[in-house]
mmCIF file of C-alpha atoms in Angstrom:
data_model
loop_
_atom_site.group_PDB
_atom_site.id
_atom_site.type_symbol
_atom_site.label_atom_id
_atom_site.label_comp_id
_atom_site.label_asym_id
_atom_site.label_seq_id
_atom_site.Cartn_x
_atom_site.Cartn_y
_atom_site.Cartn_z
ATOM 1 C CA UNK A 1 -18.966 121.698 184.066
ATOM 2 C CA UNK A 2 -16.829 123.017 181.133
ATOM 3 C CA UNK A 3 -17.443 121.518 177.710
ATOM 4 C CA UNK A 4 -15.311 118.455 176.906
ATOM 5 C CA UNK A 5 -13.187 119.062 173.827
ATOM 6 C CA UNK A 6 -10.320 117.287 172.112
ATOM 7 C CA UNK A 7 -6.814 118.490 172.932
ATOM 8 C CA UNK A 8 -5.002 119.982 169.944
ATOM 9 C CA UNK A 9 -2.669 117.723 167.989
ATOM 10 C CA UNK A 10 0.388 119.821 168.842
ATOM 11 C CA UNK A 11 -0.425 119.770 172.557
ATOM 12 C CA UNK A 12 -0.864 115.990 172.514
ATOM 13 C CA UNK A 13 2.488 115.630 170.763
ATOM 14 C CA UNK A 14 4.263 117.778 173.360
ATOM 15 C CA UNK A 15 2.633 116.005 176.302
ATOM 16 C CA UNK A 16 3.427 112.525 174.976
ATOM 17 C CA UNK A 17 6.971 113.530 174.028
ATOM 18 C CA UNK A 18 7.582 114.714 177.578
ATOM 19 C CA UNK A 19 6.634 111.238 178.764
ATOM 20 C CA UNK A 20 9.127 109.579 176.390
ATOM 21 C CA UNK A 21 12.078 111.918 177.018
ATOM 22 C CA UNK A 22 12.006 112.427 180.762
ATOM 23 C CA UNK A 23 15.420 113.965 181.363
ATOM 24 C CA UNK A 24 18.946 114.441 180.013
ATOM 25 C CA UNK A 25 19.781 110.792 180.641
ATOM 26 C CA UNK A 26 16.831 109.537 178.597
ATOM 27 C CA UNK A 27 17.681 111.845 175.697
ATOM 28 C CA UNK A 28 21.315 110.715 175.508
ATOM 29 C CA UNK A 29 20.458 107.056 176.135
ATOM 30 C CA UNK A 30 18.074 106.972 173.174
ATOM 31 C CA UNK A 31 20.694 108.449 170.850
ATOM 32 C CA UNK A 32 23.457 106.117 172.058
ATOM 33 C CA UNK A 33 21.181 103.112 171.559
ATOM 34 C CA UNK A 34 20.384 104.287 168.023
ATOM 35 C CA UNK A 35 24.127 104.439 167.319
ATOM 36 C CA UNK A 36 24.725 100.931 168.667
ATOM 37 C CA UNK A 37 21.734 99.620 166.683
ATOM 38 C CA UNK A 38 23.385 101.113 163.584
ATOM 39 C CA UNK A 39 26.417 98.867 164.292
ATOM 40 C CA UNK A 40 28.671 101.773 165.226
ATOM 41 C CA UNK A 41 32.171 100.893 166.403
ATOM 42 C CA UNK A 42 32.686 104.363 167.841
ATOM 43 C CA UNK A 43 30.168 106.487 169.755
ATOM 44 C CA UNK A 44 31.095 109.908 171.120
ATOM 45 C CA UNK A 45 28.859 111.888 173.451
ATOM 46 C CA UNK A 46 29.854 115.546 173.625
ATOM 47 C CA UNK A 47 28.161 117.899 176.088
ATOM 48 C CA UNK A 48 28.373 121.641 176.556
ATOM 49 C CA UNK A 49 27.644 122.981 180.036
ATOM 50 C CA UNK A 50 26.727 119.474 181.237
ATOM 51 C CA UNK A 51 24.122 119.151 178.472
ATOM 52 C CA UNK A 52 22.401 122.433 179.273
ATOM 53 C CA UNK A 53 23.578 124.179 176.103
ATOM 54 C CA UNK A 54 24.169 121.281 173.727
ATOM 55 C CA UNK A 55 24.204 117.501 173.390
ATOM 56 C CA UNK A 56 26.004 115.934 170.447
ATOM 57 C CA UNK A 57 26.179 112.186 169.728
ATOM 58 C CA UNK A 58 28.568 111.149 166.936
ATOM 59 C CA UNK A 59 28.870 107.624 165.527
ATOM 60 C CA UNK A 60 30.455 105.768 162.617
ATOM 61 C CA UNK A 61 27.513 103.430 162.078
ATOM 62 C CA UNK A 62 25.680 102.606 158.865
ATOM 63 C CA UNK A 63 24.192 106.082 158.453
ATOM 64 C CA UNK A 64 20.704 106.943 157.162
ATOM 65 C CA UNK A 65 19.638 106.412 153.562
ATOM 66 C CA UNK A 66 18.241 109.459 151.785
ATOM 67 C CA UNK A 67 14.934 107.664 151.155
ATOM 68 C CA UNK A 68 14.434 107.512 154.932
ATOM 69 C CA UNK A 69 15.071 111.189 155.706
ATOM 70 C CA UNK A 70 11.400 112.188 155.737
ATOM 71 C CA UNK A 71 10.367 109.368 158.077
ATOM 72 C CA UNK A 72 13.412 109.613 160.346
ATOM 73 C CA UNK A 73 11.740 111.806 162.976
ATOM 74 C CA UNK A 74 8.089 110.923 162.500
ATOM 75 C CA UNK A 75 6.128 109.327 165.352
ATOM 76 C CA UNK A 76 6.037 105.521 165.332
ATOM 77 C CA UNK A 77 8.186 105.233 162.200
ATOM 78 C CA UNK A 78 10.900 102.606 162.580
ATOM 79 C CA UNK A 79 12.909 100.091 160.580
ATOM 80 C CA UNK A 80 13.121 97.645 163.477
ATOM 81 C CA UNK A 81 9.685 96.005 163.369
ATOM 82 C CA UNK A 82 6.527 95.931 161.259
ATOM 83 C CA UNK A 83 3.846 94.557 163.582
ATOM 84 C CA UNK A 84 3.280 93.572 167.193
ATOM 85 C CA UNK A 85 4.396 89.986 166.597
ATOM 86 C CA UNK A 86 7.917 91.176 165.744
ATOM 87 C CA UNK A 87 8.457 92.104 169.405
ATOM 88 C CA UNK A 88 9.174 88.445 170.155
ATOM 89 C CA UNK A 89 12.285 88.430 167.971
ATOM 90 C CA UNK A 90 13.462 92.055 168.109
ATOM 91 C CA UNK A 91 17.212 92.218 168.761
ATOM 92 C CA UNK A 92 17.747 95.981 168.843
ATOM 93 C CA UNK A 93 17.727 98.437 171.744
ATOM 94 C CA UNK A 94 14.991 100.604 170.262
ATOM 95 C CA UNK A 95 11.904 99.605 168.289
ATOM 96 C CA UNK A 96 9.024 102.023 169.012
ATOM 97 C CA UNK A 97 10.073 104.852 166.694
ATOM 98 C CA UNK A 98 9.378 107.566 169.304
ATOM 99 C CA UNK A 99 12.735 108.954 170.429
ATOM 100 C CA UNK A 100 13.707 111.300 167.586
ATOM 101 C CA UNK A 101 10.137 112.468 167.125
ATOM 102 C CA UNK A 102 9.878 113.290 170.829
ATOM 103 C CA UNK A 103 13.231 115.080 170.817
ATOM 104 C CA UNK A 104 12.054 117.250 167.916
ATOM 105 C CA UNK A 105 9.023 118.263 169.975
ATOM 106 C CA UNK A 106 11.186 119.213 172.967
ATOM 107 C CA UNK A 107 14.266 120.912 171.503
ATOM 108 C CA UNK A 108 16.135 121.900 168.342
ATOM 109 C CA UNK A 109 17.316 118.827 166.422
ATOM 110 C CA UNK A 110 19.905 118.733 163.642
ATOM 111 C CA UNK A 111 21.136 115.501 162.025
ATOM 112 C CA UNK A 112 24.284 115.079 159.948
ATOM 113 C CA UNK A 113 24.441 111.707 158.214
ATOM 114 C CA UNK A 114 26.014 109.773 155.394
ATOM 115 C CA UNK A 115 24.897 106.260 154.503
ATOM 116 C CA UNK A 116 27.500 103.648 153.651
ATOM 117 C CA UNK A 117 26.132 103.450 150.095
ATOM 118 C CA UNK A 118 26.374 107.215 149.529
ATOM 119 C CA UNK A 119 29.359 109.306 148.449
ATOM 120 C CA UNK A 120 28.065 112.452 150.146
ATOM 121 C CA UNK A 121 26.493 113.403 153.451
ATOM 122 C CA UNK A 122 23.525 115.567 154.372
ATOM 123 C CA UNK A 123 22.697 118.084 157.081
ATOM 124 C CA UNK A 124 19.026 117.927 158.111
ATOM 125 C CA UNK A 125 17.329 120.514 160.298
ATOM 126 C CA UNK A 126 13.940 119.540 161.752
ATOM 127 C CA UNK A 127 11.035 121.540 163.152
ATOM 128 C CA UNK A 128 9.102 120.608 166.293
ATOM 129 C CA UNK A 129 6.740 118.398 164.286
ATOM 130 C CA UNK A 130 9.625 116.283 163.023
ATOM 131 C CA UNK A 131 9.465 117.723 159.504
ATOM 132 C CA UNK A 132 12.583 118.724 157.572
ATOM 133 C CA UNK A 133 13.070 122.509 157.544
ATOM 134 C CA UNK A 134 16.326 122.512 155.612
ATOM 135 C CA UNK A 135 18.383 119.898 153.794
ATOM 136 C CA UNK A 136 21.998 120.618 152.819
ATOM 137 C CA UNK A 137 24.694 118.488 151.207
ATOM 138 C CA UNK A 138 27.893 118.219 153.251
ATOM 139 C CA UNK A 139 31.161 116.306 153.278
ATOM 140 C CA UNK A 140 31.486 113.834 156.131
ATOM 141 C CA UNK A 141 32.479 110.278 156.959
ATOM 142 C CA UNK A 142 29.993 107.412 157.002
ATOM 143 C CA UNK A 143 27.843 107.580 160.108
ATOM 144 C CA UNK A 144 25.474 109.925 161.898
ATOM 145 C CA UNK A 145 25.706 112.926 164.197
ATOM 146 C CA UNK A 146 22.660 114.118 166.152
ATOM 147 C CA UNK A 147 22.831 117.598 167.669
ATOM 148 C CA UNK A 148 20.372 118.752 170.351
ATOM 149 C CA UNK A 149 20.191 122.336 171.603
ATOM 150 C CA UNK A 150 17.944 124.050 174.120
ATOM 151 C CA UNK A 151 16.577 120.815 175.575
ATOM 152 C CA UNK A 152 12.993 121.081 176.925
ATOM 153 C CA UNK A 153 12.535 124.554 175.411
ATOM 154 C CA UNK A 154 8.871 123.787 174.642
ATOM 155 C CA UNK A 155 8.164 122.763 178.249
ATOM 156 C CA UNK A 156 9.127 125.831 180.338
ATOM 157 C CA UNK A 157 8.489 124.259 183.748
ATOM 158 C CA UNK A 158 10.456 121.113 182.827
ATOM 159 C CA UNK A 159 13.308 123.238 181.463
ATOM 160 C CA UNK A 160 13.413 125.338 184.626
ATOM 161 C CA UNK A 161 13.758 122.194 186.753
ATOM 162 C CA UNK A 162 16.332 120.842 184.308
ATOM 163 C CA UNK A 163 18.493 123.953 184.695
ATOM 164 C CA UNK A 164 18.100 123.994 188.462
ATOM 165 C CA UNK A 165 19.187 120.349 188.828
ATOM 166 C CA UNK A 166 21.735 120.190 186.000
ATOM 167 C CA UNK A 167 24.606 118.813 188.134
ATOM 168 C CA UNK A 168 22.363 116.044 189.461
ATOM 169 C CA UNK A 169 21.177 115.301 185.901
ATOM 170 C CA UNK A 170 24.781 115.154 184.729
ATOM 171 C CA UNK A 171 25.768 112.708 187.483
ATOM 172 C CA UNK A 172 22.810 110.486 186.584
ATOM 173 C CA UNK A 173 23.857 110.576 182.928
ATOM 174 C CA UNK A 174 27.427 109.510 183.737
ATOM 175 C CA UNK A 175 26.075 106.521 185.654
ATOM 176 C CA UNK A 176 24.039 105.206 182.707
ATOM 177 C CA UNK A 177 26.894 105.998 180.306
ATOM 178 C CA UNK A 178 29.185 103.905 182.509
ATOM 179 C CA UNK A 179 26.770 101.013 182.079
ATOM 180 C CA UNK A 180 26.868 101.259 178.281
ATOM 181 C CA UNK A 181 30.643 101.596 178.372
ATOM 182 C CA UNK A 182 30.921 98.393 180.399
ATOM 183 C CA UNK A 183 28.633 96.183 178.341
ATOM 184 C CA UNK A 184 29.509 97.451 174.839
ATOM 185 C CA UNK A 185 32.628 95.375 174.258
ATOM 186 C CA UNK A 186 32.509 95.792 170.454
ATOM 187 C CA UNK A 187 32.323 99.609 170.382
ATOM 188 C CA UNK A 188 34.429 102.466 171.642
ATOM 189 C CA UNK A 189 32.278 104.807 173.732
ATOM 190 C CA UNK A 190 33.360 108.125 175.186
ATOM 191 C CA UNK A 191 31.670 110.992 176.987
ATOM 192 C CA UNK A 192 33.090 114.493 177.373
ATOM 193 C CA UNK A 193 31.955 117.847 178.709
ATOM 194 C CA UNK A 194 32.982 121.421 177.981
ATOM 195 C CA UNK A 195 32.132 124.396 180.170
ATOM 196 C CA UNK A 196 32.207 128.012 179.078
ATOM 197 C CA UNK A 197 35.292 128.602 181.211
ATOM 198 C CA UNK A 198 37.345 125.554 180.301
ATOM 199 C CA UNK A 199 38.504 123.071 177.694
ATOM 200 C CA UNK A 200 36.688 119.894 176.754
ATOM 201 C CA UNK A 201 37.334 117.138 179.300
ATOM 202 C CA UNK A 202 36.777 113.427 178.627
ATOM 203 C CA UNK A 203 35.098 111.899 181.676
ATOM 204 C CA UNK A 204 34.434 108.345 180.393
ATOM 205 C CA UNK A 205 36.124 106.335 177.666
ATOM 206 C CA UNK A 206 36.598 102.726 176.544
ATOM 207 C CA UNK A 207 38.187 101.046 173.536
ATOM 208 C CA UNK A 208 36.540 98.930 170.840
ATOM 209 C CA UNK A 209 36.869 95.135 170.710
ATOM 210 C CA UNK A 210 37.869 94.849 174.361
ATOM 211 C CA UNK A 211 36.488 92.415 176.880
ATOM 212 C CA UNK A 212 34.549 93.213 180.001
ATOM 213 C CA UNK A 213 37.637 93.160 182.217
ATOM 214 C CA UNK A 214 39.410 95.737 180.070
ATOM 215 C CA UNK A 215 36.326 97.966 180.126
ATOM 216 C CA UNK A 216 36.291 97.765 183.925
ATOM 217 C CA UNK A 217 39.940 98.849 183.952
ATOM 218 C CA UNK A 218 39.235 101.719 181.540
ATOM 219 C CA UNK A 219 36.416 103.047 183.713
ATOM 220 C CA UNK A 220 37.451 102.170 187.256
ATOM 221 C CA UNK A 221 41.248 101.520 187.121
ATOM 222 C CA UNK A 222 43.171 98.254 187.252
ATOM 223 C CA UNK A 223 43.102 98.241 191.065
ATOM 224 C CA UNK A 224 39.308 97.973 191.029
ATOM 225 C CA UNK A 225 39.471 95.153 188.497
ATOM 226 C CA UNK A 226 42.006 93.238 190.608
ATOM 227 C CA UNK A 227 39.684 93.500 193.603
ATOM 228 C CA UNK A 228 36.904 91.683 191.734
ATOM 229 C CA UNK A 229 36.090 87.986 191.978
ATOM 230 C CA UNK A 230 34.358 86.362 188.973
ATOM 231 C CA UNK A 231 31.548 83.940 189.764
ATOM 232 C CA UNK A 232 29.824 81.296 187.674
ATOM 233 C CA UNK A 233 26.367 79.778 187.630
ATOM 234 C CA UNK A 234 26.062 76.279 189.090
ATOM 235 C CA UNK A 235 23.129 73.899 188.489
ATOM 236 C CA UNK A 236 20.755 73.582 191.481
ATOM 237 C CA UNK A 237 21.510 70.580 193.678
ATOM 238 C CA UNK A 238 18.948 68.491 195.518
ATOM 239 C CA UNK A 239 19.637 70.211 198.837
ATOM 240 C CA UNK A 240 18.834 73.643 197.411
ATOM 241 C CA UNK A 241 15.700 72.348 195.702
ATOM 242 C CA UNK A 242 14.501 70.773 198.917
ATOM 243 C CA UNK A 243 15.114 74.033 200.811
ATOM 244 C CA UNK A 244 12.905 75.983 198.375
ATOM 245 C CA UNK A 245 10.371 73.169 197.834
ATOM 246 C CA UNK A 246 11.269 72.674 194.159
ATOM 247 C CA UNK A 247 11.371 69.571 192.024
ATOM 248 C CA UNK A 248 14.973 68.905 191.121
ATOM 249 C CA UNK A 249 14.301 67.967 187.478
ATOM 250 C CA UNK A 250 12.191 71.090 186.894
ATOM 251 C CA UNK A 251 14.757 73.326 188.575
ATOM 252 C CA UNK A 252 17.574 71.928 186.427
ATOM 253 C CA UNK A 253 15.512 72.463 183.259
ATOM 254 C CA UNK A 254 14.677 76.025 184.266
ATOM 255 C CA UNK A 255 18.291 76.841 185.130
ATOM 256 C CA UNK A 256 19.377 75.659 181.681
ATOM 257 C CA UNK A 257 17.203 78.349 180.030
ATOM 258 C CA UNK A 258 19.391 81.227 181.224
ATOM 259 C CA UNK A 259 22.966 82.001 182.129
ATOM 260 C CA UNK A 260 24.288 84.216 184.881
ATOM 261 C CA UNK A 261 27.854 85.301 185.489
ATOM 262 C CA UNK A 262 29.715 88.330 186.720
ATOM 263 C CA UNK A 263 31.926 89.839 189.375
ATOM 264 C CA UNK A 264 31.798 90.651 193.073
ATOM 265 C CA UNK A 265 34.355 92.489 195.166
ATOM 266 C CA UNK A 266 36.492 90.203 197.272
ATOM 267 C CA UNK A 267 36.217 89.969 201.059
ATOM 268 C CA UNK A 268 39.413 91.838 201.894
ATOM 269 C CA UNK A 269 39.174 95.068 203.826
ATOM 270 C CA UNK A 270 39.031 98.373 201.954
ATOM 271 C CA UNK A 271 38.285 96.867 198.534
ATOM 272 C CA UNK A 272 34.655 97.907 198.147
ATOM 273 C CA UNK A 273 32.480 101.008 198.322
ATOM 274 C CA UNK A 274 29.881 102.094 200.841
ATOM 275 C CA UNK A 275 27.545 103.574 198.187
ATOM 276 C CA UNK A 276 25.669 101.696 195.403
ATOM 277 C CA UNK A 277 26.729 104.096 192.616
ATOM 278 C CA UNK A 278 28.673 101.356 190.848
ATOM 279 C CA UNK A 279 26.105 98.605 190.716
ATOM 280 C CA UNK A 280 25.138 97.679 187.165
ATOM 281 C CA UNK A 281 22.520 95.232 185.850
ATOM 282 C CA UNK A 282 22.121 94.076 182.252
ATOM 283 C CA UNK A 283 19.614 91.812 180.521
ATOM 284 C CA UNK A 284 20.588 90.674 177.033
ATOM 285 C CA UNK A 285 23.317 93.352 177.018
ATOM 286 C CA UNK A 286 20.780 96.064 177.845
ATOM 287 C CA UNK A 287 21.282 98.148 181.007
ATOM 288 C CA UNK A 288 18.293 97.772 183.322
ATOM 289 C CA UNK A 289 17.264 98.952 186.770
ATOM 290 C CA UNK A 290 16.581 96.050 189.140
ATOM 291 C CA UNK A 291 16.413 97.556 192.657
ATOM 292 C CA UNK A 292 14.821 94.483 194.257
ATOM 293 C CA UNK A 293 17.460 92.152 192.824
ATOM 294 C CA UNK A 294 20.190 94.532 193.953
ATOM 295 C CA UNK A 295 18.751 94.686 197.441
ATOM 296 C CA UNK A 296 18.631 90.881 197.734
ATOM 297 C CA UNK A 297 22.177 90.422 196.439
ATOM 298 C CA UNK A 298 23.480 93.118 198.782
ATOM 299 C CA UNK A 299 21.749 91.543 201.762
ATOM 300 C CA UNK A 300 23.186 88.104 201.044
ATOM 301 C CA UNK A 301 26.632 89.520 200.400
ATOM 302 C CA UNK A 302 26.623 91.592 203.580
ATOM 303 C CA UNK A 303 25.497 88.579 205.597
ATOM 304 C CA UNK A 304 28.505 86.724 204.242
ATOM 305 C CA UNK A 305 30.798 89.627 205.122
ATOM 306 C CA UNK A 306 29.371 89.872 208.628
ATOM 307 C CA UNK A 307 30.212 86.226 209.197
ATOM 308 C CA UNK A 308 33.780 87.044 208.184
ATOM 309 C CA UNK A 309 33.813 90.155 210.423
ATOM 310 C CA UNK A 310 34.867 92.359 207.517
ATOM 311 C CA UNK A 311 33.690 95.680 206.157
ATOM 312 C CA UNK A 312 30.898 96.007 203.610
ATOM 313 C CA UNK A 313 32.011 95.637 200.023
ATOM 314 C CA UNK A 314 30.490 94.722 196.730
ATOM 315 C CA UNK A 315 31.361 94.942 193.073
ATOM 316 C CA UNK A 316 30.216 93.647 189.688
ATOM 317 C CA UNK A 317 27.946 90.940 188.088
ATOM 318 C CA UNK A 318 26.648 89.696 184.634
ATOM 319 C CA UNK A 319 23.917 87.362 183.295
ATOM 320 C CA UNK A 320 22.495 85.709 180.078
ATOM 321 C CA UNK A 321 19.044 84.407 179.092
ATOM 322 C CA UNK A 322 17.887 82.118 176.280
ATOM 323 C CA UNK A 323 21.219 82.085 174.463
ATOM 324 C CA UNK A 324 21.261 85.884 174.629
ATOM 325 C CA UNK A 325 23.173 87.815 177.217
ATOM 326 C CA UNK A 326 21.689 88.919 180.523
ATOM 327 C CA UNK A 327 24.346 90.830 182.372
ATOM 328 C CA UNK A 328 24.374 92.251 185.846
ATOM 329 C CA UNK A 329 27.238 94.441 186.997
ATOM 330 C CA UNK A 330 27.544 95.560 190.564
ATOM 331 C CA UNK A 331 30.359 97.758 191.753
ATOM 332 C CA UNK A 332 29.866 99.150 195.205
#
């Protein structure tokens, strides 16, 4: 048996980073969440060749203070919590301090930033260990721009698969970007792509300070929005509790601890979709993947449609928990 030895520090970093940043969607999602955590009112995602050549995320958030430049891309360095107990009250999307460090290990990372308290911005170029290679003063507005090039360059097999499946990766990215566009009612979010043979094309876009209905219109047209039926949460009645063998008082107390609301497509013919590519779930305004919940809701909805002898349709839902927002959006 070969001698057991410790893996090198650099190899461990690359392996772990590949588990944090799994694909194009994960890379962009982490950057968009950082922008929203920085209270940005505008977030632009700009891709070149569907993200194969370049990914650029631009925001007008608070920016990064110069004192934090060194720690910005170091593993497990974050401003969002200090110990494990803080997880109970964390209100931000991110908190582990792994995303930027992992991106540095997997590709070329450049950050342009200007903090709201500073009169000048900085361009920071990082090496694969998350250390600053070059720091340059620049003129820019308050906010941060993160530029990624040659994604997965340090993992040749992963990069080969990434290039081979780039159109599929791009489609997956647009789906998660649609989710953030829907739920982020306080920020303008856009996503565009530019190929080597064409001009830049905006594929998704919403406006800041708009409600959920307006975001649905921006993404899926006013016709789709008109085909949706809002629903509200009702307290459990005694008949329902008896059916599921629940105590009525306990069920009422439990139901008061969360809130669920949202939209479904109506029961008219030709108003829904046959594929689940527009089903969206959110918990506390965070997009989540809940396949079992989606399956149950679809089954119940289709049973209802079958009783009405109509075609299959489905649309959009939202939910809230513990005075926070839990949203579920389904558009099918």
